Coordinates of C-alpha atoms and ligand atoms in Angstrom, one line a residue:
X898 CA 0.0 0.0 0.0
X899 CA 3.0 2.2 0.1
X900 CA 3.8 4.4 -2.9
X901 CA 7.3 5.3 -1.8
X902 CA 9.2 6.0 -5.0
X903 CA 11.9 3.5 -6.0
X904 CA 15.4 5.0 -6.7
X905 CA 14.6 4.5 -10.3
X906 CA 11.5 6.8 -10.0
X907 CA 13.6 9.6 -8.4
X908 CA 16.2 9.6 -11.2
X909 CA 13.5 10.0 -13.8
X910 CA 14.0 13.8 -13.5
X911 CA 11.4 16.4 -14.2
X912 CA 8.9 15.2 -16.8
X913 CA 8.4 17.5 -19.8
X914 CA 6.0 17.4 -22.7
X915 CA 2.9 19.2 -24.0
X916 CA 0.5 17.2 -21.8
X917 CA 2.2 18.1 -18.5
X918 CA 0.7 21.6 -18.6
X919 CA -2.1 21.3 -21.2
X920 CA -5.6 22.6 -20.8
X921 CA -7.7 19.7 -22.3
X922 CA -11.3 20.2 -23.3
X923 CA -13.7 17.2 -23.1
X924 CA -16.2 16.9 -25.9
X925 CA -19.2 14.8 -25.3
X926 CA -20.1 14.2 -29.0
X927 CA -23.8 13.6 -28.5
X928 CA -24.3 17.1 -27.0
X929 CA -21.7 19.4 -28.6
X930 CA -23.0 20.3 -32.0
X931 CA -25.5 18.6 -34.4
X932 CA -24.7 19.0 -38.1
X933 CA -27.6 17.1 -39.6
X934 CA -30.6 18.0 -37.4
X935 CA -31.3 14.6 -36.0
X936 CA -31.0 15.9 -32.4
X937 CA -27.7 14.1 -31.7
X938 CA -24.4 15.8 -31.9
X939 CA -21.9 14.4 -34.4
X940 CA -18.4 14.5 -35.7
X941 CA -19.0 17.0 -38.6
X942 CA -20.7 19.2 -36.0
X943 CA -17.5 19.2 -33.9
X944 CA -15.3 19.8 -36.9
X945 CA -17.4 22.9 -37.8
X946 CA -16.9 24.3 -34.2
X947 CA -13.2 23.7 -33.8
X948 CA -12.5 27.5 -34.0
X949 CA -14.4 27.8 -30.8
X950 CA -11.8 25.8 -29.0
X951 CA -9.0 27.9 -30.5
X952 CA -10.7 31.1 -29.4
X953 CA -11.2 29.7 -26.0
X954 CA -7.5 28.9 -25.7
X955 CA -7.3 25.2 -24.9
X956 CA -4.5 22.9 -26.1
X957 CA -6.2 19.7 -26.8
X958 CA -9.6 18.0 -26.9
X959 CA -10.7 14.6 -25.6
X960 CA -13.7 13.0 -27.4
X961 CA -16.0 10.7 -25.5
X962 CA -16.8 7.5 -27.5
X963 CA -18.2 7.8 -31.1
X964 CA -17.8 4.1 -32.0
X965 CA -20.6 1.8 -33.3
X966 CA -22.7 1.0 -30.3
X967 CA -26.3 0.2 -29.3
X968 CA -26.0 3.2 -27.0
X969 CA -27.0 1.3 -23.9
X970 CA -24.6 3.6 -22.0
X971 CA -24.3 6.5 -24.4
X972 CA -21.5 4.9 -26.4
X973 CA -19.5 3.4 -23.5
X974 CA -20.8 0.1 -24.8
X975 CA -18.6 -0.4 -27.9
X976 CA -19.6 -2.9 -30.6
X977 CA -16.6 -2.1 -32.9
X978 CA -13.5 -0.4 -31.7
X979 CA -12.3 0.5 -35.2
X980 CA -15.2 2.4 -36.7
X981 CA -17.6 5.3 -36.2
X982 CA -21.3 4.9 -35.3
X983 CA -23.5 6.2 -38.2
X984 CA -25.3 8.6 -35.8
X985 CA -21.9 10.4 -35.3
X986 CA -20.7 10.1 -38.9
X987 CA -18.1 8.0 -40.7
X988 CA -14.4 7.1 -40.3
X989 CA -13.7 9.7 -42.9
X990 CA -15.4 12.3 -40.7
X991 CA -13.1 11.2 -37.8
X992 CA -10.1 11.7 -40.1
X993 CA -11.4 15.2 -41.0
X994 CA -11.8 16.1 -37.4
X995 CA -8.3 14.9 -36.5
X996 CA -6.8 16.8 -39.4
X997 CA -8.9 19.9 -38.7
X998 CA -7.7 19.9 -35.1
X999 CA -4.1 19.3 -36.0
X1000 CA -4.1 22.2 -38.5
X1001 CA -5.3 24.5 -35.7
X1002 CA -2.6 23.2 -33.4
X1003 CA -5.0 21.2 -31.2
X1004 CA -4.2 17.7 -30.0
X1005 CA -6.8 15.0 -30.0
X1006 CA -7.4 12.3 -27.4
X1007 CA -9.9 9.6 -28.0
X1008 CA -11.7 7.4 -25.5
X1009 CA -10.8 3.7 -25.1
X1010 CA -13.2 1.4 -23.3
X1011 CA -11.2 -1.8 -22.4
X1012 CA -13.1 -3.0 -19.3
X1013 CA -16.1 -4.2 -21.3
X1014 CA -17.5 -4.4 -24.8
X1015 CA -21.1 -4.0 -25.9
X1016 CA -23.2 -7.1 -25.8
X1017 CA -23.5 -6.5 -29.5
X1018 CA -19.8 -6.9 -30.1
X1019 CA -19.0 -9.9 -32.4
X1020 CA -17.0 -11.5 -29.6
X1021 CA -20.0 -11.6 -27.2
X1022 CA -22.3 -12.9 -29.9
X1023 CA -19.8 -15.6 -30.6
X1024 CA -19.5 -16.3 -26.8
X1025 CA -23.2 -16.8 -26.5
X1026 CA -23.3 -19.1 -29.5
X1027 CA -20.3 -21.2 -28.5
X1028 CA -21.6 -22.3 -25.0
X1029 CA -20.0 -23.0 -21.6
X1030 CA -16.3 -23.8 -21.5
X1031 CA -15.6 -22.5 -25.0
X1032 CA -12.6 -20.3 -25.9
X1033 CA -15.1 -17.7 -27.1
X1034 CA -16.6 -17.5 -23.6
X1035 CA -13.1 -17.3 -22.0
X1036 CA -12.8 -13.7 -23.5
X1037 CA -15.5 -12.7 -21.0
X1038 CA -16.3 -13.6 -17.4
X1039 CA -18.8 -16.4 -17.6
X1040 CA -19.5 -18.6 -14.5
X1041 CA -22.1 -21.2 -13.5
X1042 CA -24.7 -19.9 -11.1
X1043 CA -24.9 -21.0 -7.4
X1044 CA -27.4 -23.5 -6.0
X1045 CA -28.5 -26.9 -7.4
X1046 CA -30.3 -25.2 -10.3
X1047 CA -27.6 -22.6 -10.8
X1048 CA -30.2 -19.9 -10.5
X1049 CA -28.3 -17.6 -8.1
X1050 CA -25.6 -15.3 -9.4
X1051 CA -22.0 -16.5 -8.9
X1052 CA -21.3 -13.8 -6.3
X1053 CA -22.9 -10.8 -4.6
X1054 CA -21.4 -8.0 -6.7
X1055 CA -23.6 -5.1 -7.7
X1056 CA -23.6 -3.2 -10.9
X1057 CA -22.3 0.4 -10.5
X1058 CA -25.6 1.4 -12.1
X1059 CA -27.6 -0.6 -9.6
X1060 CA -29.0 -4.2 -9.6
X1061 CA -26.9 -7.4 -9.8
X1062 CA -23.6 -7.4 -11.7
X1063 CA -24.5 -10.7 -13.3
X1064 CA -27.0 -11.7 -16.0
X1065 CA -28.0 -15.2 -16.8
X1066 CA -27.9 -16.2 -20.5
X1067 CA -30.3 -18.6 -22.3
X1068 CA -28.6 -21.5 -24.1
X1069 CA -29.2 -22.6 -27.7
X1070 CA -31.7 -25.2 -26.5
X1071 CA -33.7 -22.5 -24.7
X1072 CA -32.7 -23.5 -21.2
X1073 CA -31.2 -21.1 -18.7
X1074 CA -27.4 -21.2 -18.9
X1075 CA -24.4 -19.5 -17.3
X1076 CA -24.1 -16.0 -15.9
X1077 CA -21.8 -13.3 -17.2
X1078 CA -20.3 -10.4 -15.2
X1079 CA -21.0 -6.8 -16.0
X1080 CA -19.9 -4.2 -13.5
X1081 CA -22.0 -1.7 -15.5
X1082 CA -25.1 -2.3 -17.6
X1083 CA -26.1 -5.8 -18.7
X1084 CA -25.3 -4.5 -22.3
X1085 CA -21.6 -4.0 -21.1
X1086 CA -20.1 -7.5 -20.4
X1087 CA -16.7 -7.3 -18.7
X1088 CA -13.8 -8.7 -20.7
X1089 CA -11.4 -11.3 -19.2
X1090 CA -8.0 -9.6 -19.2
X1091 CA -6.3 -12.9 -18.4
X1092 CA -7.0 -14.0 -21.9
X1093 CA -4.1 -13.2 -24.3
X1094 CA -6.5 -12.5 -27.2
X1095 CA -8.0 -9.7 -25.2
X1096 CA -4.6 -8.2 -24.6
X1097 CA -3.6 -8.6 -28.3
X1098 CA -6.8 -7.0 -29.5
X1099 CA -6.4 -3.8 -27.5
X1100 CA -2.7 -3.4 -28.5
X1101 CA -4.0 -3.5 -32.1
X1102 CA -6.8 -1.1 -31.4
X1103 CA -4.3 1.3 -29.9
X1104 CA -2.2 1.1 -33.1
X1105 CA -5.3 1.6 -35.3
X1106 CA -6.0 5.0 -33.8
X1107 CA -2.3 6.0 -33.3
X1108 CA -1.9 5.3 -37.0
X1109 CA -4.8 7.7 -37.7
X1110 CA -3.0 10.4 -35.9
X1111 CA -4.5 10.6 -32.4
X1112 CA -2.4 12.1 -29.6
X1113 CA -3.6 9.8 -26.9
X1114 CA -6.3 7.8 -25.1
X1115 CA -8.5 8.4 -22.1
X1116 CA -8.8 5.0 -20.6
X1117 CA -12.3 4.2 -19.3
X1118 CA -12.5 2.4 -15.9
X1119 CA -8.8 1.9 -15.9
X1120 CA -8.9 0.5 -12.3
X1121 CA -11.4 -2.3 -13.2
X1122 CA -9.7 -4.5 -15.8
X1123 CA -8.4 -7.1 -13.4
X1124 CA -10.6 -8.8 -10.9
X1125 CA -9.4 -10.7 -7.8
X1126 CA -9.1 -14.3 -9.1
X1127 CA -11.5 -15.9 -6.7
X1128 CA -14.3 -13.4 -7.5
X1129 CA -14.9 -13.3 -3.7
X1130 CA -18.1 -11.8 -2.3
X1131 CA -17.8 -8.2 -1.3
X1132 CA -21.0 -7.4 0.7
X1133 CA -20.8 -3.7 0.1
X1134 CA -22.9 -1.6 -2.3
X1135 CA -21.0 -1.3 -5.5
X1136 CA -19.6 2.1 -6.2
X1137 CA -17.2 3.0 -9.0
X1138 CA -14.9 4.7 -6.4
X1139 CA -12.6 2.1 -4.9
X1140 CA -12.5 4.0 -1.6
X1141 CA -9.6 1.9 -0.3
X1142 CA -8.2 3.9 2.5
X1143 CA -4.9 2.5 3.6
X1144 CA -6.5 0.5 6.5
X1145 CA -9.4 -0.9 4.6
X1146 CA -9.4 -4.0 2.3
X1147 CA -9.4 -3.3 -1.4
X1148 CA -12.6 -4.2 -3.2
X1149 CA -12.1 -7.3 -5.3
X1150 CA -13.1 -5.6 -8.5
X1151 CA -11.2 -2.4 -8.3
X1152 CA -7.5 -1.3 -8.4
X1153 CA -6.0 -4.8 -8.4
X1154 CA -2.2 -4.8 -8.9
X1155 CA -2.4 -6.7 -12.1
X1156 CA -3.8 -3.7 -14.1
X1157 CA -0.4 -2.0 -14.1
X1158 CA 1.3 -4.6 -16.3
X1159 CA -1.3 -3.9 -18.9
X1160 CA -0.5 -0.2 -19.0
X1161 CA 3.2 -0.9 -19.2
X1162 CA 2.5 -2.9 -22.3
X1163 CA 0.5 0.0 -23.8
X1164 CA 3.1 2.5 -22.9
X1165 CA 5.7 0.6 -24.9
X1166 CA 3.3 0.8 -27.9
X1167 CA 2.8 4.5 -27.5
X1168 CA 6.5 5.2 -27.1
X1169 CA 7.2 3.4 -30.3
X1170 CA 5.3 6.3 -32.1
X1171 CA 6.6 9.7 -32.9
X1172 CA 5.3 12.7 -31.1
X1173 CA 4.2 12.5 -27.5
X1174 CA 1.2 10.2 -27.4
X1175 CA -0.4 9.9 -24.0
X1176 CA -2.6 7.7 -21.8
X1177 CA -4.9 9.2 -19.2
X1178 CA -6.5 7.0 -16.6
X1179 CA -10.1 7.3 -15.5
X1180 CA -9.5 5.5 -12.2
X1181 CA -11.7 6.2 -9.2
X1182 CA -9.0 5.3 -6.8
X1183 CA -8.2 6.7 -3.4
X1184 CA -6.0 7.7 -1.7
X1185 CA -3.8 9.8 -3.9
X1186 CA -0.7 7.6 -3.3
X1187 CA -2.6 4.7 -4.7
X1188 CA -3.8 6.7 -7.7
X1189 CA -0.2 7.9 -8.3
X1190 CA 0.8 4.3 -9.1
X1191 CA -1.0 4.7 -12.4
X1192 CA 1.3 7.4 -13.5
X1193 CA 4.7 5.9 -12.6
X1194 CA 7.3 6.6 -15.3
X1195 CA 6.6 3.5 -17.4
X1196 CA 2.8 3.5 -17.1
X1197 CA 0.2 6.2 -17.9
X1198 CA 1.0 9.9 -18.3
X1199 CA -2.0 11.3 -16.4
X1200 CA -4.8 10.2 -14.1
X1201 CA -7.9 12.3 -13.4
X1202 CA -7.7 13.7 -9.9
X1203 CA -11.2 12.9 -8.7
X1204 CA -10.3 13.4 -5.0
X1205 CA -9.9 17.0 -6.0
X1206 CA -13.2 17.1 -7.9
X1207 CA -15.0 15.6 -4.8
X1208 CA -13.3 18.0 -2.2
X1209 CA -15.5 20.3 -0.2
X1210 CA -15.5 24.1 -0.9
X1211 CA -13.6 25.2 2.2
X1212 CA -10.0 26.5 2.5
X1213 CA -8.7 23.6 4.7
X1214 CA -10.3 21.0 2.4
X1215 CA -8.9 22.6 -0.7
X1216 CA -5.5 23.1 0.8
X1217 CA -5.3 19.5 2.0
X1218 CA -6.4 18.0 -1.3
X1219 CA -4.0 20.2 -3.4
X1220 CA -1.1 19.4 -1.1
X1221 CA -1.8 15.7 -1.0
X1222 CA -2.2 15.5 -4.8
X1223 CA 1.1 17.3 -5.5
X1224 CA 3.0 15.2 -3.0
X1225 CA 1.6 11.9 -4.3
X1226 CA 2.4 12.7 -8.0
X1227 CA 5.8 14.3 -7.1
X1228 CA 6.7 11.0 -5.4
X1229 CA 6.5 9.1 -8.7
X1230 CA 7.9 12.0 -10.8
X1231 CA 4.6 12.8 -12.5
X1232 CA 2.7 16.1 -12.9
X1233 CA -0.8 16.4 -11.5
X1234 CA -4.1 16.5 -13.5
X1235 CA -6.9 18.6 -12.2
X1236 CA -10.6 18.3 -13.1
X1237 CA -13.9 19.8 -11.8
X1238 CA -16.5 18.5 -14.1
X1239 CA -17.2 15.7 -16.7
X1240 CA -20.1 13.7 -18.2
X1241 CA -20.4 11.5 -15.0
X1242 CA -20.9 14.1 -12.3
X1243 CA -23.2 17.0 -11.4
X1244 CA -21.7 20.1 -13.1
X1245 CA -19.6 22.1 -10.7
X1246 CA -21.7 25.2 -11.2
X1247 CA -24.5 23.3 -9.5
X1248 CA -22.6 21.0 -7.2
X1249 CA -21.0 23.9 -5.5
X1250 CA -24.4 25.5 -5.0
X1251 CA -25.4 22.6 -2.7
X1252 CA -24.8 22.9 1.0
X1253 CA -21.1 22.5 1.8
X1254 CA -20.3 19.1 3.0
X1255 CA -23.5 17.7 1.6
X1256 CA -23.5 14.3 -0.2
X1257 CA -22.5 14.0 -3.8
X1258 CA -25.8 13.3 -5.6
X1259 CA -25.9 11.0 -8.6
X1260 CA -28.2 13.5 -10.5
X1261 CA -30.7 15.9 -9.2
X1262 CA -34.4 16.0 -10.2
X1263 CA -37.7 17.8 -9.5
X1264 CA -38.5 17.3 -5.8
X1265 CA -34.9 17.0 -4.8
X1266 CA -33.3 19.9 -2.8
X1267 CA -32.3 22.3 -5.6
X1268 CA -28.8 23.9 -5.7
X1269 CA -28.6 27.7 -5.2
X1270 CA -27.8 28.7 -8.9
X1271 CA -26.2 32.0 -8.2
X1272 CA -24.0 30.7 -5.3
X1273 CA -23.1 27.7 -7.4
X1274 CA -21.9 29.8 -10.4
X1275 CA -20.1 32.2 -8.2
X1276 CA -18.2 29.4 -6.5
X1277 CA -17.7 27.5 -9.8
X1278 CA -16.0 30.6 -11.3
X1279 CA -13.8 30.9 -8.2
X1280 CA -13.0 27.2 -8.3
X1281 CA -12.0 27.3 -12.0
X1282 CA -9.8 30.3 -11.6
X1283 CA -8.1 28.5 -8.6
X1284 CA -7.7 25.3 -10.6
X1285 CA -6.3 27.0 -13.7
X1286 CA -3.6 28.6 -11.6
X1287 CA -2.3 25.2 -10.3
X1288 CA 0.8 23.5 -11.8
X1289 CA -0.1 20.5 -13.9
X1290 CA -2.7 19.8 -16.6
X1291 CA -6.3 20.8 -16.3
X1292 CA -9.4 19.1 -17.9
X1293 CA -12.4 21.2 -18.8
X1294 CA -15.9 19.8 -19.7
X1295 CA -17.8 21.2 -22.6
X1296 CA -20.2 24.0 -21.5
X1297 CA -18.4 24.8 -18.2
X1298 CA -16.8 27.8 -20.1
X1299 CA -20.4 29.1 -20.4
X1300 CA -21.1 28.5 -16.7
X1301 CA -23.7 25.9 -17.5
X1302 CA -25.5 24.5 -14.6
X1303 CA -26.8 20.9 -14.3
X1304 CA -30.4 20.4 -15.7
X1305 CA -32.0 19.7 -12.3
X1306 CA -35.6 19.7 -13.4
X1307 CA -35.5 17.3 -16.3
X1308 CA -38.7 15.3 -16.7
X1309 CA -38.0 11.8 -15.5
X1310 CA -39.5 10.3 -18.7
X1311 CA -36.7 12.1 -20.7
X1312 CA -33.9 10.3 -18.9
X1313 CA -31.6 8.0 -20.8
X1314 CA -28.9 7.1 -18.4
X1315 CA -29.3 3.3 -17.5
X1316 CA -28.7 4.3 -13.9
X1317 CA -32.2 5.6 -13.6
X1318 CA -33.9 2.3 -14.6
X1319 CA -31.3 0.0 -13.0
X1320 CA -31.4 1.7 -9.7
X1321 CA -35.2 1.2 -9.6
X1322 CA -35.7 4.9 -10.1
X1323 CA -33.8 5.9 -6.9
X1324 CA -30.7 7.4 -8.6
X1325 CA -31.5 10.0 -11.3
X1326 CA -28.2 9.5 -13.0
X1327 CA -26.1 11.6 -15.2
X1328 CA -28.4 13.1 -17.9
X1329 CA -28.5 16.5 -16.2
X1330 CA -24.8 17.2 -17.1
X1331 CA -25.1 15.9 -20.7
X1332 CA -27.6 18.4 -22.1
X1333 CA -26.9 19.8 -25.6
X1334 CA -24.9 23.0 -25.5
X1335 CA -26.5 26.4 -26.2
X1336 CA -24.5 28.3 -28.9
X1337 CA -27.1 30.9 -29.9
X1338 CA -29.8 32.4 -27.7
X1339 CA -32.4 32.9 -30.5
X1340 CA -31.9 29.9 -32.7
X1341 CA -33.7 26.5 -32.7
X1342 CA -32.2 24.2 -30.1
X1343 CA -30.2 27.3 -29.1
X1344 CA -27.9 26.7 -32.0
X1345 CA -27.0 23.1 -31.0
X1346 CA -28.3 22.0 -34.4
X1347 CA -30.3 23.3 -37.4
X1348 CA -33.6 22.0 -36.0
X1349 CA -35.5 21.9 -32.7
X1350 CA -34.5 18.2 -32.3
X1351 CA -32.3 17.3 -29.3
X1352 CA -31.8 14.0 -27.6
X1353 CA -32.3 15.5 -24.1
X1354 CA -34.4 18.5 -23.3
X1355 CA -32.6 21.8 -22.6
X1356 CA -33.6 23.6 -19.4
X1357 CA -35.5 26.9 -19.2
X1358 CA -33.1 29.9 -19.2
X1359 CA -30.6 28.1 -21.5
X1360 CA -30.6 31.2 -23.7
X1361 CA -29.0 33.2 -20.9
X1362 CA -25.9 30.9 -21.1
X1363 CA -25.6 30.9 -24.9
X1364 CA -22.2 31.6 -26.3
X1365 CA -23.4 34.5 -28.4
X1366 CA -24.7 36.2 -25.2
X1367 CA -21.3 36.0 -23.5
X1368 CA -18.8 36.5 -26.3
X1369 CA -17.1 39.9 -25.9
X1370 CA -19.1 40.6 -22.8
X1371 CA -16.7 41.7 -20.0
X1372 CA -17.2 39.7 -16.9
X1373 CA -19.0 36.8 -18.6
X1374 CA -18.0 33.3 -17.7
X1375 CA -16.8 32.7 -21.2
X1376 CA -14.5 35.8 -21.2
X1377 CA -13.3 34.8 -17.7
X1378 CA -12.2 31.4 -19.1
X1379 CA -10.5 33.0 -22.1
X1380 CA -8.6 35.4 -19.9
X1381 CA -7.5 32.7 -17.5
X1382 CA -6.4 30.3 -20.2
X1383 CA -4.4 33.1 -21.9
X1384 CA -2.7 34.2 -18.7
X1385 CA -2.1 30.6 -17.7
X1386 CA -0.2 30.2 -20.9
X1387 CA 1.7 33.5 -20.7
X1388 CA 2.8 32.9 -17.2
X1389 CA 3.6 29.2 -17.7
X1390 CA 1.4 28.3 -14.7
X1391 CA 0.9 24.7 -15.8
X1392 CA 4.6 24.1 -15.6
X1393 CA 5.2 26.3 -12.6
X1394 CA 5.8 25.6 -8.9
X1395 CA 3.3 26.3 -6.2
X1396 CA 4.4 28.1 -3.1
X1397 CA 1.8 28.5 -0.4
X1398 CA 1.4 31.9 1.4
X1399 CA 0.4 32.1 5.0
X1400 CA -3.3 33.1 4.9
X1401 CA -5.3 31.6 7.7
X1402 CA -8.3 29.3 7.7
X1403 CA -10.6 31.2 5.5
X1404 CA -8.3 32.2 2.6
X1405 CA -6.2 30.1 0.3
X1406 CA -3.2 31.8 -1.3
X1407 CA -0.2 30.8 -3.2
X1408 CA 2.4 32.0 -5.7
X1409 CA 3.0 30.5 -9.1
X1410 CA 4.7 31.8 -12.3
X1411 CA 5.1 35.4 -10.9
X1412 CA 1.4 35.6 -9.9
X1413 CA -0.2 35.6 -6.5
X1414 CA -3.5 33.6 -6.4
X1415 CA -6.0 34.2 -3.6
X1416 CA -9.4 32.6 -3.0
X1417 CA -11.6 33.9 -0.2
X1418 CA -13.7 31.2 1.4
X1419 CA -14.6 33.4 4.5
X1420 CA -17.6 35.7 5.1
X1421 CA -15.6 38.9 5.2
X1422 CA -13.9 40.6 2.2
X1423 CA -10.1 40.5 2.4
X1424 CA -7.5 42.8 0.9
X1425 CA -5.4 42.0 -2.2
X1426 CA -1.6 41.9 -1.5
X1427 CA -0.3 45.5 -1.2
X1428 CA 0.8 47.2 -4.4
X1429 CA -0.3 44.4 -6.6
X1430 CA -2.2 44.6 -9.9
X1431 CA -5.3 42.4 -10.3
X1432 CA -5.1 40.6 -13.7
X1433 CA -8.0 38.3 -13.3
X1434 CA -11.0 38.1 -10.9
X1435 CA -13.8 35.6 -10.8
X1436 CA -16.3 38.3 -9.7
X1437 CA -16.3 42.1 -9.1
X1438 CA -14.3 43.2 -6.1
X1439 CA -15.7 45.5 -3.4
X1440 CA -15.7 49.3 -4.1
X1441 CA -12.5 49.6 -2.0
X1442 CA -10.8 46.8 -4.0
X1443 CA -11.1 43.9 -1.5
X1444 CA -11.9 40.3 -2.5
X1445 CA -15.4 39.2 -1.4
X1446 CA -16.6 35.8 -0.3
X1447 CA -16.2 33.0 -2.9
X1448 CA -14.0 34.9 -5.2
X1449 CA -10.6 34.1 -6.6
X1450 CA -8.1 36.7 -7.9
X1451 CA -4.9 36.5 -9.7
X1452 CA -2.5 39.4 -9.0
X1453 CA 0.8 40.4 -10.5
X1454 CA 3.6 41.9 -8.4
Ligands
GLC725 C1 -16.8 5.5 -17.1 C2 -17.5 6.5 -18.0 C3 -19.0 6.4 -17.8 C4 -19.4 5.0 -18.2 C5 -18.6 4.0 -17.4 C6 -18.8 2.6 -18.0 O1 -17.0 5.8 -15.8 O2 -17.0 7.8 -17.8 O3 -19.7 7.4 -18.5 O4 -20.8 4.9 -17.9 O5 -17.3 4.2 -17.5 O6 -18.1 2.5 -19.3
MG726 MG1 -26.6 14.6 -35.7

């Protein structure tokens, strides 16, 4: 459990490369821009909007999955890893997008989903047809059921989306057969990573996309690929977060040591290509020392810092998580990767408007306690300005540059996330952060597409957040992001060094890249450092130039 660096780690020296300090923008293709008016965003829609990303000032984009898929989990159920789903376009459209990004100096990261395939993948169809004990079934995790009739699941694991993590199949003769494991939806059977064919296949998939020019991969559920060999019962509700504090046993399905060997193999493939191609882990692993093992020198380049995303909005909590994160990644010679929002969590403009210290809801609906929208946005802007001043790479999620809130009043009948049905309608799920983006206040679907069609409803007041209402408007969230990203680049903040300043329990303050950064979490306004020039502020200062509650400033001098 100890992540002390080996002598080898220490001698690795400071890591350099575009990704160590990049601002990377996550595109959720279904909801970014729809070119053909079918209500679902697509690759040509993204290509047509690339100039937005240049104007915003990010370095790279990460695309959530666009591969052929029955869409049981919005494309995280992949039926073919080497093609594009017709709803998103064609392989030629993917090539155009990659080329369009490259010509603008933007890097492209694609999503890789190795923990499970879709149940529509040819391998799974073959596994069903081939029957128990076959080599085809060995690519997945099939087991006989318990009890004389085999009618009880092989163990007590629960799906992350709710309900049992096992589904029983029907054999060719119509009789009930074996069970297969799916940590997520039943349409997402888990692969068996002890099978050499599975390993070979993904090495080949990596090469397929590297050959097409991508700069890296975001690795879905990177902590899940290897399961404890005995598939022992766990007896705890299944969460995607491994939650393995040092003194607690590690869940048998998450963060098993065997995953690291897989990433070392992948790293060798990436390193055999020119340019600096990267791997970023989606691994819900705590504590930070355990997560840092994914970014040791011969493994992945980055791992999303979800402990940071989950931290409370108080000065001590933020200080602690930032310090811990930097120490843990320093110990393995890696930079840190910050993130506040993505397609799986309540948007931070709403999350931070919930009572401090409150639980982390899996979606919010009508009838639930509603976030305070103004407070949430104020804190979200302060949080982003704080994050963008930290050394390391930062991930942004589409729409946060507009200050978009979660859709917290979506009609339940519109929900698409399998979580809603699988949890027996107890968890609303993630649709509220996946709503199509508003580009133009007065256009159909707010400019998302040429028609009124959209796969999820947009909330009331979406016009207020539209890009065309914010562009060029001083003080808008969009202009705040642009300013911050420009200054971050000019001052080399991403590759800088953080030095804390003494500031008490209600204020967080540090220096980086010649700037002083200060966030006020307390009730009373505080002065900016004497003689300094404010270069960015997440909200207006008081008339006498002090920093009010829930505001971050960057000052020079
Ligand atoms: C990851 C994805 C999430 C998906 C799950 C299963 O957590 O980010 O959207 O549902 O993996 O693939
Ligand atoms: Mg479309």
